Coordinates of C-alpha atoms and ligand atoms in Angstrom, one line a residue:
M1 CA 109.8 38.9 25.4
A2 CA 112.9 40.3 23.7
G3 CA 116.1 39.4 25.8
E4 CA 117.0 43.1 26.2
I5 CA 113.7 44.0 27.7
N6 CA 113.9 41.0 30.1
D7 CA 117.4 42.0 31.2
I8 CA 116.3 45.5 32.1
L9 CA 113.3 44.3 34.0
K10 CA 115.3 41.7 35.9
S11 CA 117.9 44.4 36.7
K12 CA 115.3 46.5 38.7
L13 CA 112.4 44.2 39.6
N14 CA 112.7 41.6 42.4
P15 CA 111.4 38.1 41.5
E16 CA 108.0 38.7 43.0
H17 CA 107.4 42.0 41.1
Y18 CA 109.0 40.5 37.9
D19 CA 106.4 37.8 38.1
R20 CA 103.6 40.2 38.7
L21 CA 104.6 42.2 35.6
T22 CA 105.2 39.3 33.2
A23 CA 102.1 37.6 34.3
L24 CA 100.4 40.2 32.1
D25 CA 102.5 39.1 29.1
N26 CA 101.7 42.2 27.0
P27 CA 104.7 43.0 24.8
K28 CA 103.9 46.7 24.3
M29 CA 103.3 47.2 28.0
L30 CA 106.5 45.3 28.9
R31 CA 108.5 47.4 26.3
F32 CA 107.0 50.6 27.8
V33 CA 108.1 49.7 31.3
A34 CA 111.5 48.7 30.3
D35 CA 112.1 51.8 28.2
A36 CA 111.0 53.9 31.2
I37 CA 113.2 52.1 33.6
E38 CA 116.2 52.7 31.3
L39 CA 115.2 56.4 30.9
T40 CA 114.4 57.3 34.4
N41 CA 116.8 54.9 36.3
P42 CA 114.8 54.2 39.4
A43 CA 116.4 52.4 42.4
S44 CA 113.7 49.8 42.3
V45 CA 110.3 49.0 40.7
Y46 CA 107.1 48.2 42.5
V47 CA 104.4 46.5 40.5
C48 CA 100.9 47.3 42.0
T49 CA 98.2 44.7 41.6
D50 CA 94.6 45.4 42.6
S51 CA 95.0 44.0 46.0
P52 CA 94.3 46.1 49.1
H53 CA 97.8 45.2 50.4
D54 CA 99.4 46.9 47.4
I55 CA 97.2 50.0 47.7
A56 CA 98.1 50.2 51.4
Y57 CA 101.8 50.0 50.5
I58 CA 101.4 53.0 48.2
R59 CA 99.6 55.0 50.8
G60 CA 102.2 54.1 53.4
L61 CA 105.0 55.1 50.9
A62 CA 103.4 58.6 50.5
I63 CA 103.5 59.1 54.2
K64 CA 106.9 57.6 54.6
N65 CA 108.5 59.9 52.0
G66 CA 106.7 63.0 53.3
E67 CA 104.4 63.6 50.3
E68 CA 101.4 63.0 52.5
I69 CA 100.8 63.8 56.2
P70 CA 98.5 61.6 58.2
L71 CA 95.8 63.7 59.8
N72 CA 93.7 62.9 63.0
I73 CA 90.7 61.4 61.4
K74 CA 91.2 57.8 60.2
G75 CA 92.0 57.6 56.5
H76 CA 92.7 61.3 56.1
T77 CA 96.0 62.6 54.8
C78 CA 97.2 65.9 53.4
H79 CA 99.5 66.8 50.6
F80 CA 101.1 70.0 49.5
D81 CA 102.3 71.1 46.0
G82 CA 104.8 73.8 45.7
P83 CA 103.8 77.5 45.6
K84 CA 104.2 77.6 41.9
D85 CA 102.6 74.3 41.2
Q86 CA 99.0 75.0 42.3
G87 CA 97.0 74.5 39.1
R88 CA 97.2 73.0 35.6
D89 CA 100.1 74.5 33.5
K90 CA 98.4 75.4 30.2
A91 CA 101.5 77.1 28.8
N92 CA 103.7 74.0 29.2
T93 CA 101.1 71.4 28.2
R94 CA 101.6 70.5 24.6
Y95 CA 100.6 68.1 21.9
L96 CA 103.5 66.3 20.2
M97 CA 102.5 66.7 16.5
P98 CA 104.4 65.0 13.7
A99 CA 106.1 67.6 11.4
G100 CA 103.6 69.2 9.0
S101 CA 100.5 68.3 10.9
T102 CA 98.7 70.7 13.1
L103 CA 95.7 71.1 15.4
G104 CA 95.3 74.8 14.7
E105 CA 96.7 77.8 16.5
S106 CA 94.3 77.6 19.6
L107 CA 95.9 74.4 20.7
N108 CA 99.5 74.3 22.0
S109 CA 101.7 71.9 20.2
V110 CA 105.4 71.2 19.6
E111 CA 107.0 69.2 16.8
K112 CA 107.0 65.5 17.9
K113 CA 110.6 64.6 17.5
A114 CA 112.0 67.7 19.2
G115 CA 109.4 67.7 21.9
T116 CA 109.9 64.0 22.7
E117 CA 113.5 64.6 23.0
E118 CA 113.0 67.5 25.2
V119 CA 110.8 65.8 27.7
R120 CA 112.8 62.6 27.7
D121 CA 115.8 64.6 28.5
L122 CA 114.0 66.1 31.5
L123 CA 113.0 62.5 32.5
R124 CA 116.5 61.1 32.2
N125 CA 117.6 59.8 35.6
S126 CA 114.7 61.6 37.2
M127 CA 113.8 58.6 39.4
A128 CA 117.4 57.9 40.6
G129 CA 117.4 56.8 44.2
R130 CA 113.6 56.5 44.2
E131 CA 111.1 53.7 43.6
M132 CA 109.2 53.5 40.3
L133 CA 105.4 52.5 40.9
V134 CA 103.9 50.5 38.1
C135 CA 100.1 50.8 38.4
F136 CA 97.2 49.6 36.3
W137 CA 93.8 51.3 36.3
T138 CA 90.7 51.4 34.1
L139 CA 88.9 54.4 32.7
G140 CA 85.1 53.7 32.9
P141 CA 83.2 50.7 34.4
I142 CA 85.1 47.5 34.2
G143 CA 83.9 45.1 31.5
S144 CA 82.1 47.8 29.6
E145 CA 82.4 49.1 26.0
F146 CA 83.4 52.4 27.4
A147 CA 86.4 50.9 29.3
I148 CA 89.9 51.9 28.5
P149 CA 92.8 50.1 30.2
C150 CA 95.7 52.3 31.4
I151 CA 99.2 51.9 32.8
Q152 CA 100.8 54.7 35.0
L153 CA 104.4 54.9 35.8
T154 CA 105.2 57.3 38.5
D155 CA 107.8 58.0 41.2
S156 CA 105.1 59.8 43.3
P157 CA 103.1 57.7 45.6
Y158 CA 100.8 60.6 46.1
V159 CA 99.9 60.3 42.5
A160 CA 99.4 56.5 42.7
H161 CA 97.4 56.9 45.9
S162 CA 95.2 59.6 44.4
E163 CA 94.6 57.2 41.4
S164 CA 93.6 54.4 43.7
I165 CA 90.8 56.6 45.1
L166 CA 89.8 58.1 41.8
Y167 CA 89.8 55.2 39.3
R168 CA 88.8 51.5 39.1
P169 CA 91.5 48.9 39.3
G170 CA 93.2 47.6 36.2
Y171 CA 95.6 44.9 36.9
E172 CA 93.1 42.0 36.4
Q173 CA 91.5 44.0 33.5
F174 CA 94.9 44.1 31.9
K175 CA 95.1 40.2 32.2
S176 CA 91.9 40.1 30.1
I177 CA 93.3 42.3 27.2
A178 CA 96.1 39.7 26.8
D179 CA 98.5 41.2 24.1
S180 CA 96.2 44.0 22.9
P181 CA 98.1 47.2 22.1
D182 CA 95.1 49.2 22.8
F183 CA 95.7 51.0 26.2
F184 CA 96.8 54.5 27.4
R185 CA 100.3 55.0 28.9
F186 CA 101.4 57.6 31.3
L187 CA 104.9 58.3 32.6
H188 CA 105.3 60.8 35.3
S189 CA 108.2 61.9 37.5
E190 CA 108.1 64.7 40.1
G191 CA 111.7 65.3 39.2
E192 CA 114.2 66.7 41.9
L193 CA 112.5 67.4 45.2
E194 CA 113.1 69.9 47.8
N195 CA 111.2 69.5 51.1
S196 CA 109.1 66.9 49.4
I197 CA 108.0 69.3 46.5
S198 CA 109.1 69.5 42.9
K199 CA 112.0 71.8 42.8
N200 CA 112.3 72.6 39.0
V201 CA 108.9 73.8 38.1
D202 CA 110.3 76.1 35.6
R203 CA 111.1 72.9 33.7
R204 CA 107.6 71.4 34.2
R205 CA 106.3 69.8 31.1
V206 CA 103.2 67.8 30.1
Y207 CA 103.6 66.4 26.7
I208 CA 101.0 64.4 24.9
D209 CA 101.7 61.9 22.2
L210 CA 98.3 61.4 20.5
E211 CA 99.6 59.0 17.9
D212 CA 101.2 56.7 20.5
E213 CA 98.7 57.4 23.2
I214 CA 101.4 58.2 25.7
V215 CA 101.6 61.2 28.1
Y216 CA 104.8 62.5 29.7
S217 CA 104.7 64.6 32.7
V218 CA 107.7 65.8 34.7
N219 CA 108.8 68.4 37.4
T220 CA 105.3 68.8 38.8
Q221 CA 103.1 67.3 41.4
Y222 CA 99.7 69.1 41.1
G223 CA 97.1 66.5 40.3
G224 CA 95.8 68.1 37.1
N225 CA 99.4 67.9 35.7
T226 CA 100.2 64.5 37.0
I227 CA 97.3 62.1 37.6
G228 CA 97.5 60.4 34.2
L229 CA 93.9 59.2 34.0
K230 CA 92.5 62.7 34.7
K231 CA 93.0 65.4 32.2
L232 CA 96.0 63.7 30.5
A233 CA 93.8 60.8 29.6
L234 CA 90.9 63.1 28.6
R235 CA 93.1 64.6 25.9
L236 CA 93.9 61.1 24.5
A237 CA 90.3 60.0 24.8
I238 CA 88.9 63.0 22.7
Q239 CA 91.3 62.0 19.9
K240 CA 90.3 58.4 20.2
A241 CA 86.6 59.3 20.5
S242 CA 86.7 61.3 17.3
R243 CA 88.1 58.4 15.3
Q244 CA 85.4 55.9 16.9
G245 CA 82.3 58.1 16.8
W246 CA 81.8 58.7 20.5
L247 CA 82.3 61.8 22.8
A248 CA 84.8 62.4 25.7
E249 CA 83.7 65.5 27.6
H250 CA 84.6 67.6 30.6
M251 CA 81.2 66.8 32.1
F252 CA 79.5 65.7 35.2
L253 CA 76.9 62.9 35.1
M254 CA 74.1 63.0 37.6
G255 CA 70.7 61.7 38.4
V256 CA 68.0 64.5 38.6
H257 CA 65.1 63.4 40.7
G258 CA 61.8 64.6 39.4
P259 CA 58.2 64.0 40.6
K260 CA 57.1 60.5 41.5
K261 CA 60.6 59.2 42.1
R262 CA 61.5 59.7 38.5
V263 CA 65.2 60.0 37.8
T264 CA 66.5 61.7 34.6
Y265 CA 70.2 61.6 33.8
F266 CA 72.0 64.8 32.9
T267 CA 75.5 65.5 31.8
G268 CA 77.0 69.0 32.4
A269 CA 80.0 70.8 31.1
F270 CA 81.4 73.7 33.1
P271 CA 85.0 75.1 33.1
S272 CA 87.1 74.3 36.2
A273 CA 85.8 76.0 39.3
C274 CA 82.5 77.2 37.9
G275 CA 80.0 74.9 39.8
K276 CA 80.3 71.5 38.1
T277 CA 81.0 69.5 41.2
S278 CA 78.5 71.5 43.3
T279 CA 75.7 70.8 40.7
S280 CA 76.4 67.1 40.6
M281 CA 76.2 67.1 44.4
L282 CA 73.0 69.1 44.7
P283 CA 70.8 68.1 47.7
G284 CA 68.2 65.4 46.8
Q285 CA 70.0 64.5 43.6
S286 CA 72.5 61.7 43.0
I287 CA 76.0 61.7 41.6
V288 CA 77.5 59.5 39.0
G289 CA 80.5 61.7 38.3
D290 CA 81.6 65.2 38.7
D291 CA 84.3 65.7 36.0
I292 CA 84.8 63.5 32.9
A293 CA 82.0 61.6 31.0
Y294 CA 82.1 59.5 27.9
L295 CA 79.0 59.4 25.8
R296 CA 78.1 56.7 23.3
K297 CA 75.0 55.9 21.3
K298 CA 73.4 52.5 22.0
E299 CA 70.3 51.5 20.0
G300 CA 69.4 55.0 19.4
V301 CA 69.9 56.1 23.0
V302 CA 72.7 58.4 24.2
R303 CA 74.3 56.6 27.2
S304 CA 77.1 58.0 29.4
V305 CA 79.5 56.7 32.0
N306 CA 81.7 58.5 34.5
V307 CA 85.3 57.5 33.6
E308 CA 86.3 58.0 37.2
K309 CA 85.0 56.6 40.5
G310 CA 86.1 59.5 42.7
I311 CA 86.2 63.3 43.0
F312 CA 89.3 65.6 42.9
G313 CA 87.2 68.6 43.9
I314 CA 87.8 72.1 44.9
I315 CA 87.5 72.5 48.7
Q316 CA 86.9 76.2 48.8
D317 CA 83.3 77.1 50.1
V318 CA 82.6 73.4 51.1
N319 CA 80.7 74.0 54.3
P320 CA 77.7 72.3 55.9
K321 CA 75.3 74.8 54.4
N322 CA 76.4 74.8 50.7
D323 CA 77.7 71.2 50.3
P324 CA 76.4 69.1 53.3
V325 CA 77.3 65.8 51.8
I326 CA 80.8 66.6 50.8
H327 CA 81.2 68.3 54.2
K328 CA 80.1 65.3 56.0
A329 CA 82.5 63.0 54.0
L330 CA 85.4 65.4 54.8
T331 CA 84.8 65.2 58.5
S332 CA 84.1 61.4 58.7
P333 CA 86.5 58.5 58.8
M334 CA 87.2 57.4 55.2
E335 CA 89.9 57.7 52.7
V336 CA 90.5 61.4 51.9
I337 CA 93.5 63.3 50.5
F338 CA 93.3 67.1 51.2
S339 CA 95.7 69.2 49.2
N340 CA 96.9 72.7 49.6
I341 CA 94.7 73.5 52.7
L342 CA 95.9 75.0 56.0
L343 CA 97.0 72.6 58.7
D344 CA 96.8 73.9 62.2
S345 CA 99.0 72.7 65.1
Q346 CA 96.5 70.0 65.8
N347 CA 96.9 68.7 62.3
K348 CA 93.4 69.8 61.5
P349 CA 92.6 71.0 57.9
H350 CA 91.2 74.5 57.2
W351 CA 90.2 76.1 53.9
L352 CA 88.6 79.2 52.6
G353 CA 84.8 79.4 52.9
M354 CA 84.6 76.4 55.3
G355 CA 82.0 78.3 57.3
C356 CA 84.1 79.0 60.5
E357 CA 87.1 81.2 61.5
I358 CA 90.5 80.1 60.1
P359 CA 93.4 80.1 62.5
N360 CA 96.0 82.8 62.2
D361 CA 99.0 80.4 61.7
G362 CA 99.8 76.9 60.6
F363 CA 101.3 75.2 57.7
N364 CA 100.3 75.5 54.1
F365 CA 101.7 75.3 50.6
S366 CA 104.1 78.1 51.3
G367 CA 105.6 76.3 54.4
K368 CA 105.1 77.7 57.9
W369 CA 102.3 80.2 57.5
F370 CA 101.0 83.2 59.6
K371 CA 98.5 85.9 59.0
G372 CA 100.1 88.6 56.9
K373 CA 102.7 86.4 55.3
T374 CA 103.6 87.7 51.8
D375 CA 105.1 86.0 48.7
D376 CA 108.3 87.1 46.9
Q377 CA 106.4 89.7 45.2
G378 CA 104.9 91.1 48.3
K379 CA 101.4 89.8 47.7
P380 CA 99.6 88.3 50.8
I381 CA 99.7 84.5 50.7
P382 CA 96.2 83.2 51.6
P383 CA 95.9 80.5 54.4
A384 CA 94.6 77.9 51.9
H385 CA 95.0 78.1 48.1
K386 CA 91.8 78.9 46.2
N387 CA 92.4 75.8 44.2
A388 CA 92.9 73.6 47.3
R389 CA 91.3 70.2 46.8
Y390 CA 90.0 67.0 48.3
C391 CA 90.2 63.6 46.8
L392 CA 87.7 60.9 47.8
S393 CA 85.7 58.0 46.3
I394 CA 82.1 58.4 45.2
P395 CA 80.9 55.1 46.7
D396 CA 81.8 56.6 50.1
L397 CA 79.3 59.4 49.6
D398 CA 75.6 59.0 50.7
N399 CA 74.4 60.3 47.3
C400 CA 76.2 57.9 45.0
D401 CA 73.9 57.0 42.2
P402 CA 73.4 53.2 41.4
A403 CA 74.4 53.8 37.8
L404 CA 78.1 54.4 38.8
D405 CA 79.2 51.0 37.8
D406 CA 76.6 50.1 35.2
P407 CA 78.6 48.9 32.2
K408 CA 75.8 50.1 29.8
G409 CA 76.0 53.6 31.1
A410 CA 73.1 55.9 32.1
P411 CA 70.6 57.2 29.4
V412 CA 71.2 60.9 29.0
G413 CA 68.0 63.1 29.0
G414 CA 69.7 66.4 29.1
I415 CA 73.0 68.2 28.6
V416 CA 74.0 71.4 30.3
Y417 CA 76.6 74.0 29.4
G418 CA 77.6 76.5 32.0
G419 CA 80.2 79.1 32.5
R420 CA 81.2 82.0 34.7
D421 CA 79.4 84.8 32.9
S422 CA 78.7 88.1 34.7
S423 CA 76.8 89.8 32.1
T424 CA 75.0 87.9 29.3
W425 CA 73.3 84.6 29.7
V426 CA 70.2 84.1 31.8
P427 CA 70.3 81.5 34.7
V428 CA 68.8 78.7 32.7
E429 CA 67.6 78.4 29.1
Q430 CA 66.8 75.5 26.8
A431 CA 68.3 75.6 23.3
L432 CA 65.8 75.8 20.5
S433 CA 67.2 72.6 18.9
W434 CA 70.2 70.3 19.1
E435 CA 72.2 72.3 16.5
E436 CA 71.4 75.5 18.4
G437 CA 72.4 73.9 21.6
I438 CA 75.8 72.7 20.3
I439 CA 76.5 75.9 18.5
L440 CA 75.0 78.7 20.6
K441 CA 75.4 77.1 24.0
G442 CA 78.5 74.7 23.9
A443 CA 80.6 76.1 21.0
A444 CA 79.9 79.7 22.1
L445 CA 80.7 79.1 25.7
E446 CA 82.8 81.8 27.4
S447 CA 83.9 81.9 31.0
E448 CA 86.0 84.1 33.3
T449 CA 89.2 82.3 34.2
T450 CA 89.7 80.9 37.8
A451 CA 92.4 79.7 40.0
A452 CA 92.3 76.1 38.7
T453 CA 94.8 77.0 36.0
I454 CA 98.0 79.0 36.4
G455 CA 97.7 82.7 35.2
K456 CA 95.4 85.6 35.7
E457 CA 91.9 85.2 37.1
G458 CA 88.7 86.8 36.0
V459 CA 89.6 87.1 32.3
R460 CA 86.6 86.3 30.0
T461 CA 87.8 83.5 27.8
F462 CA 86.4 81.4 24.9
N463 CA 86.0 77.8 26.2
L464 CA 84.0 75.7 23.9
M465 CA 82.1 73.0 25.6
S466 CA 84.1 73.9 28.7
N467 CA 86.7 71.5 27.1
L468 CA 89.1 73.9 25.3
D469 CA 91.9 73.0 27.6
F470 CA 91.6 69.3 26.7
V471 CA 90.4 69.2 23.0
S472 CA 93.0 67.4 20.9
I473 CA 91.5 67.7 17.5
P474 CA 91.1 70.8 15.3
L475 CA 88.2 72.8 16.9
G476 CA 86.0 72.9 13.8
K477 CA 86.1 69.2 13.6
Y478 CA 85.3 68.9 17.3
V479 CA 82.2 71.1 16.8
Q480 CA 81.1 69.0 13.8
I481 CA 81.5 65.7 15.7
N482 CA 79.2 67.1 18.5
L483 CA 76.7 68.1 15.8
D484 CA 76.9 64.7 14.1
F485 CA 76.4 62.9 17.3
A486 CA 72.7 63.5 16.9
K487 CA 72.5 61.2 14.0
D488 CA 70.5 57.9 14.5
V489 CA 69.4 59.1 18.1
K490 CA 65.7 58.3 18.6
K491 CA 65.1 60.8 21.5
L492 CA 67.7 63.5 21.5
P493 CA 68.8 64.8 24.9
L494 CA 67.6 68.5 25.3
I495 CA 70.5 71.0 25.5
F496 CA 70.5 73.8 28.2
S497 CA 72.7 76.6 29.3
V498 CA 73.0 77.6 32.8
N499 CA 74.8 80.7 34.4
Y500 CA 75.3 80.8 38.1
F501 CA 77.3 84.1 38.0
L502 CA 75.0 86.7 36.4
R503 CA 75.3 90.2 38.0
G504 CA 72.9 93.0 38.2
K505 CA 73.5 96.7 37.5
D506 CA 75.0 97.1 40.9
G507 CA 77.6 94.4 40.3
Q508 CA 75.9 92.0 42.8
Y509 CA 75.2 88.4 41.9
L510 CA 71.5 88.0 41.0
N511 CA 71.3 84.5 42.5
T512 CA 72.2 82.5 45.5
M513 CA 74.2 79.4 45.4
A514 CA 71.2 77.3 46.3
D515 CA 69.2 78.5 43.2
K516 CA 71.0 76.1 40.8
L517 CA 68.9 73.3 42.2
I518 CA 65.9 75.0 40.7
W519 CA 67.4 75.4 37.3
I520 CA 68.3 71.7 37.1
L521 CA 64.9 70.6 38.4
W522 CA 63.2 72.8 35.8
A523 CA 65.4 71.2 33.0
E524 CA 64.3 67.8 34.3
L525 CA 60.7 68.9 33.9
R526 CA 61.3 70.1 30.4
V527 CA 63.0 66.9 29.3
N528 CA 59.8 65.1 30.4
A529 CA 57.5 67.6 28.8
D530 CA 55.9 68.4 32.2
V531 CA 56.1 72.3 31.8
D532 CA 55.7 74.9 29.1
A533 CA 58.3 77.5 28.4
V534 CA 58.6 81.1 27.2
K535 CA 60.3 81.4 23.9
T536 CA 62.9 84.2 23.7
P537 CA 65.4 85.1 20.8
T538 CA 68.0 83.0 22.6
G539 CA 66.0 79.9 23.7
F540 CA 63.3 78.7 26.0
I541 CA 63.1 80.1 29.4
P542 CA 61.0 79.0 32.4
V543 CA 57.4 80.4 32.9
Y544 CA 57.3 82.5 36.1
D545 CA 54.6 80.4 37.9
D546 CA 56.7 77.2 37.5
L547 CA 59.7 78.8 39.1
A548 CA 57.7 80.2 41.9
R549 CA 56.3 76.8 42.7
L550 CA 59.8 75.1 42.4
F551 CA 61.4 77.7 44.7
K552 CA 58.6 77.3 47.3
E553 CA 58.5 73.5 47.1
N554 CA 62.2 72.9 47.1
L555 CA 63.9 75.9 48.8
N556 CA 60.9 77.2 50.8
T557 CA 61.5 80.6 49.4
E558 CA 59.3 83.2 47.8
Y559 CA 60.5 83.8 44.2
S560 CA 59.4 87.3 43.4
R561 CA 58.3 88.7 40.0
D562 CA 61.0 91.3 40.4
N563 CA 63.7 88.5 40.8
Y564 CA 62.4 86.9 37.7
V565 CA 62.5 90.0 35.5
Q566 CA 66.0 90.8 36.8
Q567 CA 67.4 87.3 36.2
F568 CA 65.6 86.5 32.9
T569 CA 65.7 89.8 31.1
V570 CA 67.0 89.2 27.6
R571 CA 70.0 91.5 27.4
I572 CA 70.2 92.2 23.7
P573 CA 73.5 94.3 23.5
E574 CA 75.3 91.8 25.6
N575 CA 74.2 88.8 23.6
L576 CA 75.0 90.5 20.3
A577 CA 78.4 91.6 21.6
K578 CA 79.0 88.0 22.6
L579 CA 78.1 86.6 19.1
D580 CA 80.5 89.1 17.6
R581 CA 83.4 88.1 19.9
V582 CA 82.8 84.4 19.5
E583 CA 82.3 84.6 15.7
K584 CA 85.6 86.5 15.4
I585 CA 87.4 83.6 17.2
Y586 CA 86.0 81.1 14.8
R587 CA 86.7 83.3 11.8
D588 CA 90.2 84.3 12.7
K589 CA 91.5 81.1 14.5
V590 CA 89.4 78.1 13.5
P591 CA 89.8 77.6 9.8
D592 CA 87.8 74.4 9.7
T593 CA 84.7 75.9 11.3
P594 CA 81.6 74.3 9.9
Q595 CA 79.5 76.7 7.8
I596 CA 76.4 75.9 10.0
V597 CA 78.3 77.6 12.8
F598 CA 78.2 80.9 11.1
S599 CA 74.6 80.6 9.7
T600 CA 73.3 79.8 13.1
F601 CA 75.2 82.9 14.6
D602 CA 73.5 84.9 11.8
E603 CA 70.0 83.6 12.6
A604 CA 70.6 84.2 16.3
R605 CA 71.8 87.7 15.5
K606 CA 68.7 88.4 13.4
R607 CA 66.4 87.2 16.1
L608 CA 68.0 89.4 18.7
Q609 CA 67.9 92.4 16.3
A610 CA 64.1 91.8 15.4
A611 CA 63.3 91.5 19.1
A612 CA 65.2 94.6 20.0
G613 CA 63.3 96.5 17.2
K614 CA 60.0 95.4 18.8
Y615 CA 60.7 95.5 22.5
G616 CA 63.9 97.5 23.1
D617 CA 67.4 96.5 24.2
Y618 CA 66.4 94.8 27.6
I619 CA 63.4 92.7 27.3
S620 CA 61.3 91.6 30.3
P621 CA 60.4 87.9 30.2
F622 CA 56.8 88.9 31.0
D623 CA 56.6 90.9 27.7
L624 CA 57.5 87.8 25.7
A625 CA 55.3 85.5 27.9
E626 CA 52.3 87.4 26.9
K627 CA 52.7 86.8 23.3
Ligands
SPV1 C1 89.9 70.9 36.5 O1 90.7 71.8 36.7 O2 89.1 70.9 35.6 C2 89.8 69.7 37.4 C3 90.9 69.5 38.3 O3 88.9 69.0 37.4 S1 92.3 69.1 37.3 O4 92.0 69.0 35.9 O5 92.8 67.8 37.8 O6 93.3 70.1 37.6
MN2 MN1 87.8 69.4 35.5

């Protein structure tokens, strides 16, 4: 180790922690830590190993410094982010790009030298008077080909505590990589605090250095901006995957339970707050992961892992009826961090849609809260934020799938793309082929914005593969890589779209929340060739009788022919308008769009026009079923 690095480490680490760090003997890692110490100037440095003692220390620190409040149930704590720090900050999240190179205008970037200087200036002395935590975690199952070692430096014990719940340990894993330079690095500081929240959110930055695989994050606490291994790592992983021929996706991974105890694994990509977690938690099914999956090909089979082992999920609408498994976990003694909920005077958490009355006062992200409280613009402050979350470990759930820690990953039978679409897509549909699935389902995905990101809600936005916020390569290349992933696969996963948010003429939702179970069970039957389907201009949809049976058997409800017609009518004008909108984005903003994208749009358009000529603009599925 270079003398200078050693001197820096010795100046801030006591002998025990110095020994812990240097036991890893990885020059690149030691240099990173020393540089961050010099830059952020912490009062002390704590090196966290995988031991329960160290995790308990971090948790205790979060409580001691006021970032977490212990609640009445054993293992439960609560954390608040500031009123202006309640979601991912897309505008201030940028890729550091070397001068002259670009990712295209759809992705936010800043010139690397200037951007690095800017973010390092904000990080300078940011840890003064505080302890730097040095944590090691692993993305993916330990010892697997999917695994990526990571180091997180942070002055927020809340961030480190969340990571201990969400990720597999990495200290011992780091020993096994010896002096390899191949790992992700994250440096985070919450910056100056006021009442335990980041004060200078106007200077919040999340800067991603794809070349050096480092992410800097400063002046923020919200998990999506700070938890390195979550969306910060996903952006690095997409770039890495593109070089190595695998996929890093914003996807759940779940076991769907078919007839005769058959389990078929599905991945599913949905934009934030559009039903991804609730799908992976459906009753009778088993969860591997709810947010980020890596996919690789092994001997002609697509296999996938959850890179996490926990859930940082939206708590709104979690209630005994909609999400019994999560609800039970949130009311049982186990490790849970609630964030941005309402705390009552008994230190009990409350949230929107929890299925019972919410108190008229308490404490929330705005401080002391009372019914009728307004913000600085006179807008009512809700009791709990719409993006309030819970953080817990999947092995603590009753429905944890045994594949969670399988180093080989689970074989993928189906891939689902879903968005918040009030007008166009039917509730479930199988793509006509892999190419059509990637292009007309994944790459054409649009969704109405939600509270998970800062900005206006309900705006229809293009969001290819539900991954636009995280893609770190030119978009055309990303689509091509997805198309090419089919090469050498013996049995391709089937691709489906789902839409839980379709509305009728009266503006009412056409489905209940429970219906999504039926769509995924139908998809499972399709993957296993157990049911026929109706061919429409946009894909294969269920036959009425199959749905009626699935509704009866699984939800004990009568599924009427009228429901089927309303939900599965092919809406030609809406589909054509959607193709036009999305095509325009590719033509105007994605110069490297593969030609096949345009030809596939053309074919889809022709099919829609031909069908309209024959049956009219709104085509009942029964008309097509008879053919
Ligand atoms: C999402 O917004 O997609 C999440 C939560 O999963 S986070 O990215 O951490 O904000
Ligand atoms: Mn997500």
